[in-house]
């Protein structure tokens, strides 16, 4: 998985932000008030020096020798990840992957909500709603529905040959962030963020390390 768009913090650190948030939420649910870098590192599976280095990009998040205030850091990462308000998300491509994501309950874990889905205008389910009440529209309605639903984020699960064409439609409709499951590079304006999820590549990487461990 990779993200296109440089930030003020290293990409590796940015990818761990949601993990830190998840850990502090767990600690808070377990009534743990303070946690040191070693506890945090063990919970994530990294070393404590990495935790301290990551946190250093955000100033003084804790006091040396006193650990980190769990509730304070939970709220800090919630704000950082914009998890204090609902983020509306749309899915484009209601094939096997798209349908699986439609049934994934993002809102039960974070404040992200799938509010609409799109496929080709002649797709059989266009004009219907899922069991969770998510409407499925034809792709020709994207611009109209995106503006009505105040959606800025899209999950793209279309065939690779259609990915760029659909991405251009999304950009024209006002989408500013795309999570792309198609293994192709998308050409988008600089103010649009694209993150890629290549499941085949991730599985091949897993198998490589499994074979290395067996050697």
mmCIF file of C-alpha atoms in Angstrom:
data_model
loop_
_atom_site.group_PDB
_atom_site.id
_atom_site.type_symbol
_atom_site.label_atom_id
_atom_site.label_comp_id
_atom_site.label_asym_id
_atom_site.label_seq_id
_atom_site.Cartn_x
_atom_site.Cartn_y
_atom_site.Cartn_z
ATOM 1 C CA UNK A 1 0.000 0.000 0.000
ATOM 2 C CA UNK A 2 1.357 3.447 -0.845
ATOM 3 C CA UNK A 3 0.195 7.017 -0.671
ATOM 4 C CA UNK A 4 0.783 9.695 -3.253
ATOM 5 C CA UNK A 5 1.331 13.124 -1.743
ATOM 6 C CA UNK A 6 4.213 14.283 0.366
ATOM 7 C CA UNK A 7 3.467 15.360 3.909
ATOM 8 C CA UNK A 8 5.536 17.031 6.607
ATOM 9 C CA UNK A 9 6.093 13.675 8.268
ATOM 10 C CA UNK A 10 7.633 10.532 6.728
ATOM 11 C CA UNK A 11 5.263 8.251 4.856
ATOM 12 C CA UNK A 12 6.066 5.336 7.176
ATOM 13 C CA UNK A 13 5.035 7.432 10.183
ATOM 14 C CA UNK A 14 1.837 8.566 8.475
ATOM 15 C CA UNK A 15 0.878 4.929 7.832
ATOM 16 C CA UNK A 16 1.194 4.188 11.560
ATOM 17 C CA UNK A 17 -1.069 7.010 12.757
ATOM 18 C CA UNK A 18 -4.243 4.923 12.589
ATOM 19 C CA UNK A 19 -2.450 2.122 14.456
ATOM 20 C CA UNK A 20 -1.530 4.489 17.279
ATOM 21 C CA UNK A 21 -5.102 5.732 17.416
ATOM 22 C CA UNK A 22 -6.423 2.171 17.570
ATOM 23 C CA UNK A 23 -4.011 1.255 20.367
ATOM 24 C CA UNK A 24 -4.893 4.292 22.482
ATOM 25 C CA UNK A 25 -8.599 3.570 22.021
ATOM 26 C CA UNK A 26 -7.983 0.024 23.210
ATOM 27 C CA UNK A 27 -5.928 1.179 26.187
ATOM 28 C CA UNK A 28 -8.681 3.641 27.101
ATOM 29 C CA UNK A 29 -11.346 0.927 26.930
ATOM 30 C CA UNK A 30 -9.182 -1.143 29.287
ATOM 31 C CA UNK A 31 -9.015 1.807 31.739
ATOM 32 C CA UNK A 32 -5.262 2.242 31.239
ATOM 33 C CA UNK A 33 -4.439 5.861 32.029
ATOM 34 C CA UNK A 34 -0.706 5.956 31.215
ATOM 35 C CA UNK A 35 1.366 4.044 28.663
ATOM 36 C CA UNK A 36 5.069 4.186 27.901
ATOM 37 C CA UNK A 37 6.702 3.802 24.511
ATOM 38 C CA UNK A 38 7.605 0.169 25.215
ATOM 39 C CA UNK A 39 3.953 -0.769 25.863
ATOM 40 C CA UNK A 40 2.824 1.065 22.737
ATOM 41 C CA UNK A 41 5.562 -0.519 20.630
ATOM 42 C CA UNK A 42 4.748 -4.032 21.811
ATOM 43 C CA UNK A 43 1.060 -3.517 21.073
ATOM 44 C CA UNK A 44 1.866 -2.529 17.472
ATOM 45 C CA UNK A 45 4.844 -4.807 16.855
ATOM 46 C CA UNK A 46 7.577 -2.207 16.387
ATOM 47 C CA UNK A 47 10.441 -0.963 18.564
ATOM 48 C CA UNK A 48 10.053 1.773 21.183
ATOM 49 C CA UNK A 49 12.602 4.027 19.442
ATOM 50 C CA UNK A 50 10.315 4.154 16.415
ATOM 51 C CA UNK A 51 7.385 5.184 18.617
ATOM 52 C CA UNK A 52 9.386 7.993 20.207
ATOM 53 C CA UNK A 53 10.654 9.148 16.804
ATOM 54 C CA UNK A 54 7.143 9.135 15.330
ATOM 55 C CA UNK A 55 5.755 11.097 18.238
ATOM 56 C CA UNK A 56 8.600 13.640 18.057
ATOM 57 C CA UNK A 57 7.164 14.975 14.789
ATOM 58 C CA UNK A 58 4.188 16.291 16.756
ATOM 59 C CA UNK A 59 6.001 18.056 19.580
ATOM 60 C CA UNK A 60 5.748 17.144 23.250
ATOM 61 C CA UNK A 61 3.141 14.389 23.472
ATOM 62 C CA UNK A 62 4.409 13.096 26.804
ATOM 63 C CA UNK A 63 6.945 13.708 29.576
ATOM 64 C CA UNK A 64 10.074 11.630 29.908
ATOM 65 C CA UNK A 65 9.678 9.186 32.774
ATOM 66 C CA UNK A 66 5.921 9.749 33.050
ATOM 67 C CA UNK A 67 4.720 8.025 29.899
ATOM 68 C CA UNK A 68 1.855 9.141 27.694
ATOM 69 C CA UNK A 69 -1.599 10.162 28.846
ATOM 70 C CA UNK A 70 -3.837 7.617 27.113
ATOM 71 C CA UNK A 71 -7.010 9.702 26.884
ATOM 72 C CA UNK A 72 -5.106 12.781 25.767
ATOM 73 C CA UNK A 73 -3.303 10.862 23.014
ATOM 74 C CA UNK A 74 -6.499 9.102 21.960
ATOM 75 C CA UNK A 75 -8.136 12.494 21.442
ATOM 76 C CA UNK A 76 -5.015 13.865 19.773
ATOM 77 C CA UNK A 77 -4.967 11.131 17.129
ATOM 78 C CA UNK A 78 -8.743 11.357 16.721
ATOM 79 C CA UNK A 79 -8.330 15.021 15.798
ATOM 80 C CA UNK A 80 -5.327 14.294 13.615
ATOM 81 C CA UNK A 81 -7.256 11.642 11.676
ATOM 82 C CA UNK A 82 -10.460 13.694 11.631
ATOM 83 C CA UNK A 83 -12.306 10.967 13.507
ATOM 84 C CA UNK A 84 -14.420 13.373 15.542
ATOM 85 C CA UNK A 85 -16.880 13.890 12.720
ATOM 86 C CA UNK A 86 -18.525 11.597 10.181
ATOM 87 C CA UNK A 87 -16.705 11.266 6.850
ATOM 88 C CA UNK A 88 -18.983 10.312 3.980
ATOM 89 C CA UNK A 89 -17.449 7.881 1.495
ATOM 90 C CA UNK A 90 -18.661 6.517 -1.839
ATOM 91 C CA UNK A 91 -17.793 3.308 -3.694
ATOM 92 C CA UNK A 92 -17.436 3.110 -7.459
ATOM 93 C CA UNK A 93 -17.608 -0.419 -8.816
ATOM 94 C CA UNK A 94 -20.099 -2.825 -7.260
ATOM 95 C CA UNK A 95 -18.437 -6.084 -8.263
ATOM 96 C CA UNK A 96 -17.207 -8.679 -5.774
ATOM 97 C CA UNK A 97 -14.749 -6.317 -4.053
ATOM 98 C CA UNK A 98 -17.148 -3.394 -4.072
ATOM 99 C CA UNK A 99 -19.941 -5.456 -2.544
ATOM 100 C CA UNK A 100 -17.636 -6.772 0.174
ATOM 101 C CA UNK A 101 -16.711 -3.199 1.086
ATOM 102 C CA UNK A 102 -20.355 -2.131 1.019
ATOM 103 C CA UNK A 103 -21.046 -4.658 3.774
ATOM 104 C CA UNK A 104 -17.994 -3.667 5.830
ATOM 105 C CA UNK A 105 -19.149 -1.646 8.825
ATOM 106 C CA UNK A 106 -16.596 1.169 8.807
ATOM 107 C CA UNK A 107 -18.734 3.296 11.135
ATOM 108 C CA UNK A 108 -18.555 0.725 13.925
ATOM 109 C CA UNK A 109 -14.770 1.122 14.097
ATOM 110 C CA UNK A 110 -14.242 4.704 12.953
ATOM 111 C CA UNK A 111 -16.434 7.585 11.893
ATOM 112 C CA UNK A 112 -16.414 6.713 8.207
ATOM 113 C CA UNK A 113 -19.683 5.956 6.481
ATOM 114 C CA UNK A 114 -20.379 4.515 3.045
ATOM 115 C CA UNK A 115 -23.307 6.616 1.849
ATOM 116 C CA UNK A 116 -23.629 5.690 -1.837
ATOM 117 C CA UNK A 117 -22.325 3.383 -4.532
ATOM 118 C CA UNK A 118 -22.027 3.594 -8.314
ATOM 119 C CA UNK A 119 -21.673 1.264 -11.264
ATOM 120 C CA UNK A 120 -22.364 1.387 -14.998
ATOM 121 C CA UNK A 121 -25.732 2.838 -15.914
ATOM 122 C CA UNK A 122 -26.912 -0.539 -17.253
ATOM 123 C CA UNK A 123 -25.855 -2.468 -14.137
ATOM 124 C CA UNK A 124 -28.800 -4.536 -12.885
ATOM 125 C CA UNK A 125 -28.733 -3.163 -9.323
ATOM 126 C CA UNK A 126 -28.749 0.514 -10.288
ATOM 127 C CA UNK A 127 -31.771 2.156 -8.678
ATOM 128 C CA UNK A 128 -31.830 -0.249 -5.745
ATOM 129 C CA UNK A 129 -30.490 -0.029 -2.200
ATOM 130 C CA UNK A 130 -28.460 -2.482 -0.151
ATOM 131 C CA UNK A 131 -29.800 -4.127 3.008
ATOM 132 C CA UNK A 132 -28.044 -1.345 4.934
ATOM 133 C CA UNK A 133 -29.905 1.294 2.944
ATOM 134 C CA UNK A 134 -27.022 2.375 0.704
ATOM 135 C CA UNK A 135 -28.321 3.534 -2.699
ATOM 136 C CA UNK A 136 -26.686 2.313 -5.905
ATOM 137 C CA UNK A 137 -26.632 4.822 -8.760
ATOM 138 C CA UNK A 138 -25.523 4.859 -12.366
ATOM 139 C CA UNK A 139 -22.129 6.407 -13.033
ATOM 140 C CA UNK A 140 -23.731 9.208 -15.065
ATOM 141 C CA UNK A 141 -25.194 10.532 -11.781
ATOM 142 C CA UNK A 142 -21.876 10.851 -9.947
ATOM 143 C CA UNK A 143 -21.479 14.627 -10.173
ATOM 144 C CA UNK A 144 -25.063 15.294 -9.086
ATOM 145 C CA UNK A 145 -25.026 12.829 -6.176
ATOM 146 C CA UNK A 146 -21.545 13.778 -4.906
ATOM 147 C CA UNK A 147 -22.632 17.394 -4.576
ATOM 148 C CA UNK A 148 -25.900 16.425 -2.891
ATOM 149 C CA UNK A 149 -24.188 14.101 -0.398
ATOM 150 C CA UNK A 150 -21.184 16.317 0.383
ATOM 151 C CA UNK A 151 -18.782 13.480 -0.456
ATOM 152 C CA UNK A 152 -15.065 14.127 -0.993
ATOM 153 C CA UNK A 153 -13.714 10.568 -0.678
ATOM 154 C CA UNK A 154 -14.157 7.633 -3.045
ATOM 155 C CA UNK A 155 -13.188 3.964 -3.043
ATOM 156 C CA UNK A 156 -12.439 2.798 -6.569
ATOM 157 C CA UNK A 157 -12.955 -0.915 -7.331
ATOM 158 C CA UNK A 158 -13.348 -0.946 -11.103
ATOM 159 C CA UNK A 159 -11.412 -2.976 -13.721
ATOM 160 C CA UNK A 160 -7.936 -1.591 -14.422
ATOM 161 C CA UNK A 161 -8.836 -0.572 -17.979
ATOM 162 C CA UNK A 162 -11.574 1.716 -16.621
ATOM 163 C CA UNK A 163 -9.736 3.102 -13.585
ATOM 164 C CA UNK A 164 -8.292 6.263 -15.191
ATOM 165 C CA UNK A 165 -11.516 7.107 -16.979
ATOM 166 C CA UNK A 166 -13.525 6.795 -13.756
ATOM 167 C CA UNK A 167 -10.896 8.645 -11.719
ATOM 168 C CA UNK A 168 -11.175 11.599 -14.089
ATOM 169 C CA UNK A 169 -14.961 11.588 -13.623
ATOM 170 C CA UNK A 170 -14.481 11.572 -9.836
ATOM 171 C CA UNK A 171 -12.047 14.493 -9.957
ATOM 172 C CA UNK A 172 -14.446 16.459 -12.149
ATOM 173 C CA UNK A 173 -17.217 15.746 -9.615
ATOM 174 C CA UNK A 174 -15.140 17.256 -6.789
ATOM 175 C CA UNK A 175 -13.629 14.152 -5.177
ATOM 176 C CA UNK A 176 -10.374 14.964 -3.333
ATOM 177 C CA UNK A 177 -9.313 11.520 -2.094
ATOM 178 C CA UNK A 178 -9.342 8.149 -3.884
ATOM 179 C CA UNK A 179 -8.603 4.725 -2.419
ATOM 180 C CA UNK A 180 -7.799 2.699 -5.519
ATOM 181 C CA UNK A 181 -7.927 -1.113 -5.658
ATOM 182 C CA UNK A 182 -6.948 -1.184 -9.337
ATOM 183 C CA UNK A 183 -3.225 -1.934 -9.924
ATOM 184 C CA UNK A 184 -2.661 1.050 -12.208
ATOM 185 C CA UNK A 185 -1.140 4.480 -11.704
ATOM 186 C CA UNK A 186 -3.765 7.227 -11.840
ATOM 187 C CA UNK A 187 -3.057 10.649 -13.259
ATOM 188 C CA UNK A 188 -4.826 13.229 -11.052
ATOM 189 C CA UNK A 189 -4.290 16.890 -10.098
ATOM 190 C CA UNK A 190 -1.861 17.657 -7.278
ATOM 191 C CA UNK A 191 -4.667 18.547 -4.867
ATOM 192 C CA UNK A 192 -6.172 15.053 -5.140
ATOM 193 C CA UNK A 193 -4.734 12.323 -2.914
ATOM 194 C CA UNK A 194 -4.591 8.753 -4.210
ATOM 195 C CA UNK A 195 -3.817 5.736 -2.079
ATOM 196 C CA UNK A 196 -3.337 2.364 -3.707
ATOM 197 C CA UNK A 197 -4.247 -1.054 -2.331
ATOM 198 C CA UNK A 198 -2.735 -3.887 -4.363
ATOM 199 C CA UNK A 199 -3.867 -7.121 -2.730
ATOM 200 C CA UNK A 200 -1.941 -9.314 -5.182
ATOM 201 C CA UNK A 201 1.295 -7.484 -4.440
ATOM 202 C CA UNK A 202 0.711 -7.697 -0.687
ATOM 203 C CA UNK A 203 0.049 -11.442 -0.924
ATOM 204 C CA UNK A 204 3.155 -11.989 -3.054
ATOM 205 C CA UNK A 205 5.208 -10.087 -0.476
ATOM 206 C CA UNK A 206 3.758 -12.267 2.290
ATOM 207 C CA UNK A 207 4.612 -15.451 0.371
ATOM 208 C CA UNK A 208 8.141 -14.176 -0.266
ATOM 209 C CA UNK A 209 8.795 -13.692 3.446
ATOM 210 C CA UNK A 210 7.218 -17.063 4.225
ATOM 211 C CA UNK A 211 9.640 -18.730 1.830
ATOM 212 C CA UNK A 212 12.568 -16.767 3.283
ATOM 213 C CA UNK A 213 11.652 -18.014 6.761
ATOM 214 C CA UNK A 214 11.599 -21.600 5.502
ATOM 215 C CA UNK A 215 15.093 -21.352 4.021
#
